[in-house]
Amino acid sequence: MKYRSLGSTEEKLSAIGLGCMGMNHAYGTPDDKESIATLELALDLGINFWDTADIYAAGENEALLARVLKSKRQEVFLATKFGFVSNPGAGNAQFDGSPAYIKIAVERSLKRLGTDVIDLYYAHRVDPNVPIEDTVGAMSELVKAGKVRYLGLSEASVTSLRKAHAVHPISALQSEYSLLTREAENNVLPVCKELGISFVPFSPLARGLMTNTLDVSKLDDSDFRKSLPRYQEAYKANNENLANGFAEIAAGKNHSAAQLALAWVLAQGEHVIPIPGTKRRKYLLENADAVDLQLSDDDLKAIDDLLATYPNTGARYSESQNKLVDRT
Ligand SMILES: NC(=O)c1ccc[n+]([C@@H]2O[C@H](COP(=O)([O-])OP(=O)(O)OC[C@H]3O[C@@H](n4cnc5c(N)ncnc54)[C@H](OP(=O)(O)O)[C@@H]3O)[C@@H](O)[C@H]2O)c1
């Protein structure tokens, strides 16, 4: 494994982290035994940067990780998030970034995770009804109290990021970023670099699309992707052609499409630390190897040309899901 620094700190995080959400939330059928084996293998591979949230499986995702953390806590750089008080997949997702709620949420996460301290605590979104200074002020109290080590935001605008960073150093910003979701390039990626903040792309494989193994027609009705525009029949032909072409470029480099997608994300800057999600050892092993894949200018051009050939990829979020993405 290769390592990248967390923000301006000395902490070394695996350049490929592990997104744990899909182990029992949002995607497919949970298999706890395989998920535990995946978490254990992650440590054997040096993948120390684990990502969860209190909302995933209504706390059961944190509880699942606790089963491995029990004996391996010191080996993990543990990130979790607070704020959603109803399922973010539902159109009516509610968010609470108030100081009073943060105090409650952190105690619940610590208990479920079976730990005394969270390494990186994110506000899962920016609460439009609470000044970001108040949210981050309350989060910084948790650092003072030794319950949390570093602070992060998710899907925050650069305006909020700057305001937050002035209250307490923000170490990481986690937002969706992949070959298909490029909004962060406008100003978030350069501002993170300027401020010494790690940028943590979530859904770096476009929720499986860029692996060329996802058949959106076969998704379960309960699968979260069913609620997202990009995974609807209207975009299926475009996205399958795109993923096929992408897999061909990857095969030309003797790698899988998933590996090429991750290598592309990693190539966007040393401050970028993606957290691909999987519940399977097979995929974890494959994803870990992406750190050694180097992309040439010709590779990058071939990828750009392919994306330009298939532009009808569909929006990442519906209108209601977009409401909690901070664009202030
Ligand atoms: N901050 C936020 O609001 C937010 C939102 C979404 C996600 N996240 C975090 O980001 C993490 C990653 O995002 P994500 O899980 O949404 O999307 P992702 O990493 O882009 O894709 C995950 C999907 O790709 C599949 N996959 C993974 N590696 C593969 C490989 N090598 N070959 C084929 N398929 C592969 C997984 O399958 P299996 O499930 O079958 O293994 C899963 O269906 C999450 O786990 C979560 O921790 C945060």
Coordinates of C-alpha atoms and ligand atoms in Angstrom, one line a residue:
M1 CA 0.0 0.0 0.0
K2 CA 1.0 3.6 -0.5
Y3 CA 0.1 6.3 2.0
R4 CA -1.0 9.9 1.9
S5 CA -1.0 12.5 4.6
L6 CA -4.3 13.6 6.3
G7 CA -4.5 17.3 5.5
S8 CA -1.5 19.1 7.0
T9 CA -1.0 16.5 9.7
E10 CA 1.5 13.7 10.2
E11 CA -1.2 11.0 10.0
K12 CA -0.5 8.5 7.2
L13 CA -3.7 7.2 5.6
S14 CA -3.7 4.4 3.0
A15 CA -4.0 6.0 -0.5
I16 CA -6.9 3.7 -1.1
G17 CA -9.3 3.7 1.9
L18 CA -12.3 1.4 2.5
G19 CA -15.8 2.6 2.2
C20 CA -17.9 0.4 4.5
M21 CA -21.4 1.7 3.7
G22 CA -22.4 -1.0 1.2
M23 CA -21.6 -3.8 3.7
N24 CA -25.1 -3.5 5.1
H25 CA -26.6 -0.4 3.7
A26 CA -27.8 0.9 0.3
Y27 CA -26.3 -1.8 -2.1
G28 CA -27.4 -5.4 -2.4
T29 CA -27.7 -8.1 0.2
P30 CA -25.5 -7.9 3.4
D31 CA -23.1 -10.8 4.1
D32 CA -21.6 -10.0 7.5
K33 CA -19.2 -12.9 7.4
E34 CA -17.7 -11.8 4.1
S35 CA -17.7 -8.1 5.3
I36 CA -15.7 -9.0 8.4
A37 CA -13.3 -11.0 6.3
T38 CA -13.0 -8.0 4.1
L39 CA -12.3 -5.7 7.0
E40 CA -9.6 -8.1 8.3
L41 CA -8.0 -8.4 4.9
A42 CA -8.0 -4.6 4.6
L43 CA -5.6 -4.5 7.6
D44 CA -3.4 -7.2 6.1
L45 CA -3.1 -5.1 3.0
G46 CA -2.3 -1.9 4.9
I47 CA -5.7 -0.3 4.2
N48 CA -6.1 1.6 7.4
F49 CA -8.5 4.4 6.4
W50 CA -12.1 3.1 7.1
D51 CA -15.2 5.1 6.4
T52 CA -18.6 4.7 8.0
A53 CA -21.5 6.9 9.3
D54 CA -24.1 6.7 12.0
I55 CA -26.9 6.7 9.4
Y56 CA -25.7 3.6 7.6
A57 CA -28.1 0.8 8.4
A58 CA -29.3 2.9 11.3
G59 CA -26.1 2.4 13.3
E60 CA -25.6 -1.2 12.4
N61 CA -22.7 -0.3 10.0
E62 CA -20.7 1.2 12.9
A63 CA -21.7 -1.9 15.0
L64 CA -20.4 -4.2 12.3
L65 CA -17.0 -2.4 12.2
A66 CA -16.9 -2.6 16.0
R67 CA -16.6 -6.4 15.7
V68 CA -13.2 -6.0 14.1
L69 CA -12.2 -2.9 16.0
K70 CA -12.5 -4.7 19.2
S71 CA -9.1 -6.3 18.8
K72 CA -7.6 -4.1 16.0
R73 CA -8.5 -0.5 17.0
Q74 CA -4.9 0.7 17.0
E75 CA -4.5 -0.4 13.3
V76 CA -7.4 1.7 12.0
F77 CA -7.8 5.3 11.2
L78 CA -11.5 5.5 11.8
A79 CA -13.8 8.0 10.2
T80 CA -17.5 8.3 10.9
K81 CA -20.1 11.0 10.3
F82 CA -23.2 12.5 12.0
G83 CA -26.2 14.6 11.1
F84 CA -28.7 12.6 9.0
V85 CA -31.7 11.9 11.1
S86 CA -33.6 10.0 8.4
N87 CA -32.5 7.9 5.5
P88 CA -30.6 10.0 3.0
G89 CA -32.0 7.8 0.3
A90 CA -35.5 8.9 1.0
G91 CA -36.7 12.1 -0.7
N92 CA -37.4 13.6 2.7
A93 CA -34.0 13.3 4.3
Q94 CA -33.6 15.4 7.4
F95 CA -30.4 16.8 8.7
D96 CA -29.4 18.2 12.1
G97 CA -26.1 20.0 12.5
S98 CA -27.0 21.7 15.7
P99 CA -24.6 21.8 18.7
A100 CA -27.1 20.0 20.9
Y101 CA -27.6 17.1 18.4
I102 CA -23.8 16.7 17.9
K103 CA -23.3 16.0 21.6
I104 CA -25.8 13.2 21.4
A105 CA -24.7 11.8 18.1
V106 CA -21.0 11.5 19.1
E107 CA -21.9 9.5 22.2
R108 CA -24.0 7.1 20.2
S109 CA -21.3 6.6 17.6
L110 CA -18.6 6.0 20.2
K111 CA -20.8 3.4 22.0
R112 CA -21.6 1.6 18.8
L113 CA -18.0 1.6 17.6
G114 CA -16.8 0.4 21.0
T115 CA -14.1 3.0 21.1
D116 CA -13.1 6.0 23.2
V117 CA -12.1 8.2 20.3
I118 CA -13.1 8.8 16.6
D119 CA -10.1 9.7 14.5
L120 CA -12.0 11.8 11.9
Y121 CA -15.5 13.1 12.6
Y122 CA -17.4 14.5 9.7
A123 CA -20.5 16.6 9.5
H124 CA -22.3 14.5 6.9
R125 CA -23.8 17.6 5.3
V126 CA -23.9 21.3 6.0
D127 CA -27.2 22.1 7.9
P128 CA -28.8 25.1 6.0
N129 CA -30.5 26.1 9.2
V130 CA -27.4 26.3 11.4
P131 CA -24.4 28.6 10.8
I132 CA -21.4 26.4 9.9
E133 CA -19.4 28.2 12.5
D134 CA -21.8 26.9 15.2
T135 CA -21.7 23.3 13.9
V136 CA -17.8 23.3 13.7
G137 CA -17.6 25.1 17.0
A138 CA -19.5 22.3 18.6
M139 CA -17.3 19.7 16.8
S140 CA -14.2 21.5 18.0
E141 CA -15.4 21.0 21.6
L142 CA -15.3 17.3 21.0
V143 CA -11.7 17.6 20.0
K144 CA -11.0 19.5 23.2
A145 CA -12.8 16.7 25.2
G146 CA -10.6 14.0 23.5
K147 CA -13.6 12.3 21.9
V148 CA -12.6 13.1 18.3
R149 CA -9.1 13.8 16.8
Y150 CA -9.7 15.5 13.5
L151 CA -12.7 17.2 11.8
G152 CA -14.2 16.9 8.4
L153 CA -17.1 18.1 6.3
S154 CA -19.0 16.4 3.5
E155 CA -20.5 18.0 0.4
A156 CA -19.6 21.4 1.7
S157 CA -19.1 24.4 -0.6
V158 CA -15.7 26.3 -0.5
T159 CA -17.5 29.2 1.2
S160 CA -18.5 26.9 4.1
L161 CA -15.2 25.2 4.0
R162 CA -13.3 28.5 4.5
K163 CA -15.7 29.6 7.3
A164 CA -15.3 26.3 9.0
H165 CA -11.5 26.2 8.7
A166 CA -11.3 29.6 10.4
V167 CA -13.1 28.2 13.5
H168 CA -11.1 24.9 13.7
P169 CA -8.7 23.3 11.2
I170 CA -10.7 21.0 8.8
S171 CA -8.6 18.0 7.9
A172 CA -10.7 16.4 5.2
L173 CA -13.6 17.2 2.9
Q174 CA -15.5 14.2 1.6
S175 CA -17.6 14.7 -1.5
E176 CA -18.7 12.6 -4.5
Y177 CA -16.0 12.6 -7.1
S178 CA -15.3 10.1 -10.0
L179 CA -14.9 10.1 -13.7
L180 CA -18.7 10.8 -13.9
T181 CA -19.0 13.4 -11.1
R182 CA -16.7 16.2 -11.7
E183 CA -18.2 19.2 -9.9
A184 CA -15.4 19.2 -7.3
E185 CA -13.0 20.3 -10.0
N186 CA -14.5 23.8 -10.3
N187 CA -13.2 25.1 -7.0
V188 CA -13.3 22.4 -4.3
L189 CA -10.2 20.5 -5.3
P190 CA -7.9 23.6 -5.7
V191 CA -9.2 25.2 -2.5
C192 CA -8.6 21.9 -0.5
K193 CA -5.0 22.0 -1.9
E194 CA -4.6 25.6 -1.0
L195 CA -5.8 25.1 2.6
G196 CA -4.0 21.9 3.2
I197 CA -7.1 19.8 3.4
S198 CA -7.4 16.2 2.2
F199 CA -10.1 15.7 -0.4
V200 CA -11.8 12.3 0.1
P201 CA -13.8 11.2 -3.0
F202 CA -16.8 9.1 -2.1
S203 CA -18.3 6.8 -4.7
P204 CA -15.1 7.0 -6.7
L205 CA -16.3 4.0 -8.9
A206 CA -19.5 5.9 -9.6
R207 CA -21.3 3.5 -7.3
G208 CA -20.0 0.6 -9.4
L209 CA -20.8 1.9 -12.9
M210 CA -17.2 2.5 -13.9
T211 CA -16.2 -1.1 -13.0
N212 CA -18.1 -2.4 -16.0
T213 CA -19.8 -5.1 -13.9
L214 CA -23.0 -3.3 -12.9
D215 CA -26.2 -4.2 -14.6
V216 CA -28.7 -1.5 -13.5
S217 CA -31.6 -3.7 -14.8
K218 CA -30.8 -6.2 -12.1
L219 CA -30.7 -3.9 -9.1
D220 CA -33.0 -4.9 -6.2
D221 CA -35.9 -2.5 -5.6
S222 CA -34.4 -1.7 -2.2
D223 CA -31.0 -0.7 -3.8
F224 CA -30.3 3.0 -3.2
R225 CA -29.1 3.4 -6.8
K226 CA -32.7 2.9 -7.9
S227 CA -33.5 6.4 -6.5
L228 CA -30.7 8.1 -8.4
P229 CA -31.2 9.4 -12.0
R230 CA -27.9 8.0 -13.3
Y231 CA -28.9 4.4 -12.7
Q232 CA -32.2 4.5 -14.6
E233 CA -33.0 2.8 -17.9
A234 CA -32.9 6.2 -19.7
Y235 CA -29.1 6.3 -19.3
K236 CA -28.4 2.6 -19.4
A237 CA -27.2 2.4 -23.0
N238 CA -24.9 5.4 -22.7
N239 CA -23.4 4.2 -19.5
E240 CA -22.9 0.6 -20.6
N241 CA -21.1 1.8 -23.8
L242 CA -19.0 4.1 -21.7
A243 CA -18.1 1.4 -19.2
N244 CA -17.3 -1.1 -21.9
G245 CA -15.0 1.4 -23.7
F246 CA -13.4 2.2 -20.4
A247 CA -12.8 -1.5 -19.6
E248 CA -11.1 -1.8 -23.0
I249 CA -8.7 1.0 -22.2
A250 CA -8.0 -0.7 -18.8
A251 CA -7.4 -4.1 -20.5
G252 CA -4.9 -2.5 -22.7
K253 CA -3.0 -1.7 -19.6
N254 CA -3.5 -5.1 -18.1
H255 CA -5.8 -3.8 -15.4
S256 CA -9.4 -3.9 -14.6
A257 CA -11.8 -1.0 -15.1
A258 CA -12.2 -0.5 -11.4
Q259 CA -8.4 -0.2 -11.0
L260 CA -8.2 2.3 -13.9
A261 CA -11.1 4.4 -12.4
L262 CA -9.3 4.5 -9.0
A263 CA -5.9 5.3 -10.6
W264 CA -7.5 8.2 -12.4
V265 CA -8.9 9.6 -9.1
L266 CA -5.5 9.2 -7.4
A267 CA -3.9 11.0 -10.3
Q268 CA -5.9 14.2 -9.6
G269 CA -3.6 15.2 -6.7
E270 CA -1.5 14.0 -3.8
H271 CA -4.2 15.4 -1.4
V272 CA -6.8 13.1 -2.9
I273 CA -7.6 9.9 -0.9
P274 CA -10.5 7.9 -2.4
I275 CA -12.6 5.4 -0.3
P276 CA -14.0 2.8 -2.7
G277 CA -16.7 0.7 -1.2
T278 CA -16.9 -3.0 -1.2
K279 CA -18.1 -5.9 0.9
R280 CA -16.0 -8.5 -0.9
R281 CA -12.4 -9.6 -0.5
K282 CA -12.1 -10.1 -4.2
Y283 CA -12.8 -6.5 -5.0
L284 CA -10.8 -5.2 -2.1
L285 CA -7.7 -7.0 -3.4
E286 CA -8.3 -5.6 -6.9
N287 CA -8.8 -2.1 -5.7
A288 CA -5.7 -2.1 -3.5
D289 CA -3.5 -2.8 -6.5
A290 CA -4.8 0.4 -8.2
V291 CA -2.1 2.4 -6.2
D292 CA 0.6 1.1 -8.5
L293 CA -1.1 1.9 -11.8
Q294 CA 0.4 5.0 -13.5
L295 CA -1.5 6.9 -16.2
S296 CA 0.3 8.5 -19.2
D297 CA -0.9 11.6 -21.0
D298 CA -2.1 9.3 -23.8
D299 CA -4.2 7.3 -21.3
L300 CA -5.7 10.5 -19.9
K301 CA -6.5 11.7 -23.4
A302 CA -8.1 8.3 -24.4
I303 CA -10.3 8.5 -21.2
D304 CA -11.3 12.1 -22.0
D305 CA -12.2 11.2 -25.6
L306 CA -14.3 8.3 -24.4
L307 CA -16.2 10.5 -21.9
A308 CA -16.8 13.0 -24.6
T309 CA -18.3 10.3 -26.8
Y310 CA -20.8 9.2 -24.2
P311 CA -21.9 12.4 -22.4
N312 CA -25.5 11.3 -21.5
T313 CA -24.5 9.8 -18.1
G314 CA -27.4 11.2 -16.0
A315 CA -27.4 13.3 -12.9
R316 CA -25.9 11.9 -9.7
Y317 CA -28.7 13.0 -7.5
S318 CA -32.4 13.8 -7.8
E319 CA -33.7 17.2 -7.1
S320 CA -34.7 16.4 -3.5
Q321 CA -31.3 14.6 -2.8
N322 CA -29.5 17.7 -4.2
K323 CA -31.2 20.0 -1.6
L324 CA -28.7 19.0 1.1
V325 CA -25.6 19.5 -1.2
D326 CA -24.1 22.8 0.0
R327 CA -23.6 25.2 -3.0
T328 CA -23.5 28.4 -1.0
Ligands
LIG1 N1 -20.4 11.4 2.4 C1 -21.4 10.9 1.8 O1 -22.5 11.5 1.6 C2 -21.3 9.5 1.1 C3 -22.2 9.1 0.2 C4 -22.0 7.8 -0.4 C5 -20.9 7.0 0.0 N2 -20.1 7.5 1.0 C6 -18.9 6.7 1.4 O2 -18.1 6.4 0.3 C7 -17.8 5.0 0.2 C8 -17.7 4.6 -1.3 O3 -18.7 5.0 -2.1 P1 -19.8 3.9 -2.7 O4 -19.7 2.7 -1.9 O5 -21.1 4.7 -2.7 O6 -19.4 3.8 -4.2 P2 -18.2 3.2 -5.0 O7 -17.0 3.0 -4.2 O8 -18.0 4.1 -6.2 O9 -18.8 1.8 -5.6 C9 -19.2 0.8 -4.8 C10 -19.8 -0.3 -5.7 O10 -18.8 -0.8 -6.5 C11 -18.7 -2.2 -6.3 N3 -17.2 -2.5 -6.5 C12 -16.2 -2.1 -5.6 N4 -15.0 -2.5 -6.1 C13 -15.3 -3.2 -7.2 C14 -14.5 -3.9 -8.1 N5 -13.2 -4.0 -8.0 N6 -15.1 -4.6 -9.2 C15 -16.4 -4.5 -9.4 N7 -17.3 -3.8 -8.5 C16 -16.7 -3.2 -7.5 C17 -19.3 -2.5 -5.0 O11 -19.7 -3.8 -5.0 P3 -20.0 -4.7 -3.7 O12 -20.9 -3.8 -2.8 O13 -20.7 -5.8 -4.2 O14 -18.7 -5.0 -3.0 C18 -20.4 -1.5 -4.9 O15 -21.5 -1.9 -5.6 C19 -19.1 4.4 0.9 O16 -18.8 3.0 1.3 C20 -19.3 5.3 2.0 O17 -18.4 5.0 3.1 C21 -20.2 8.7 1.5

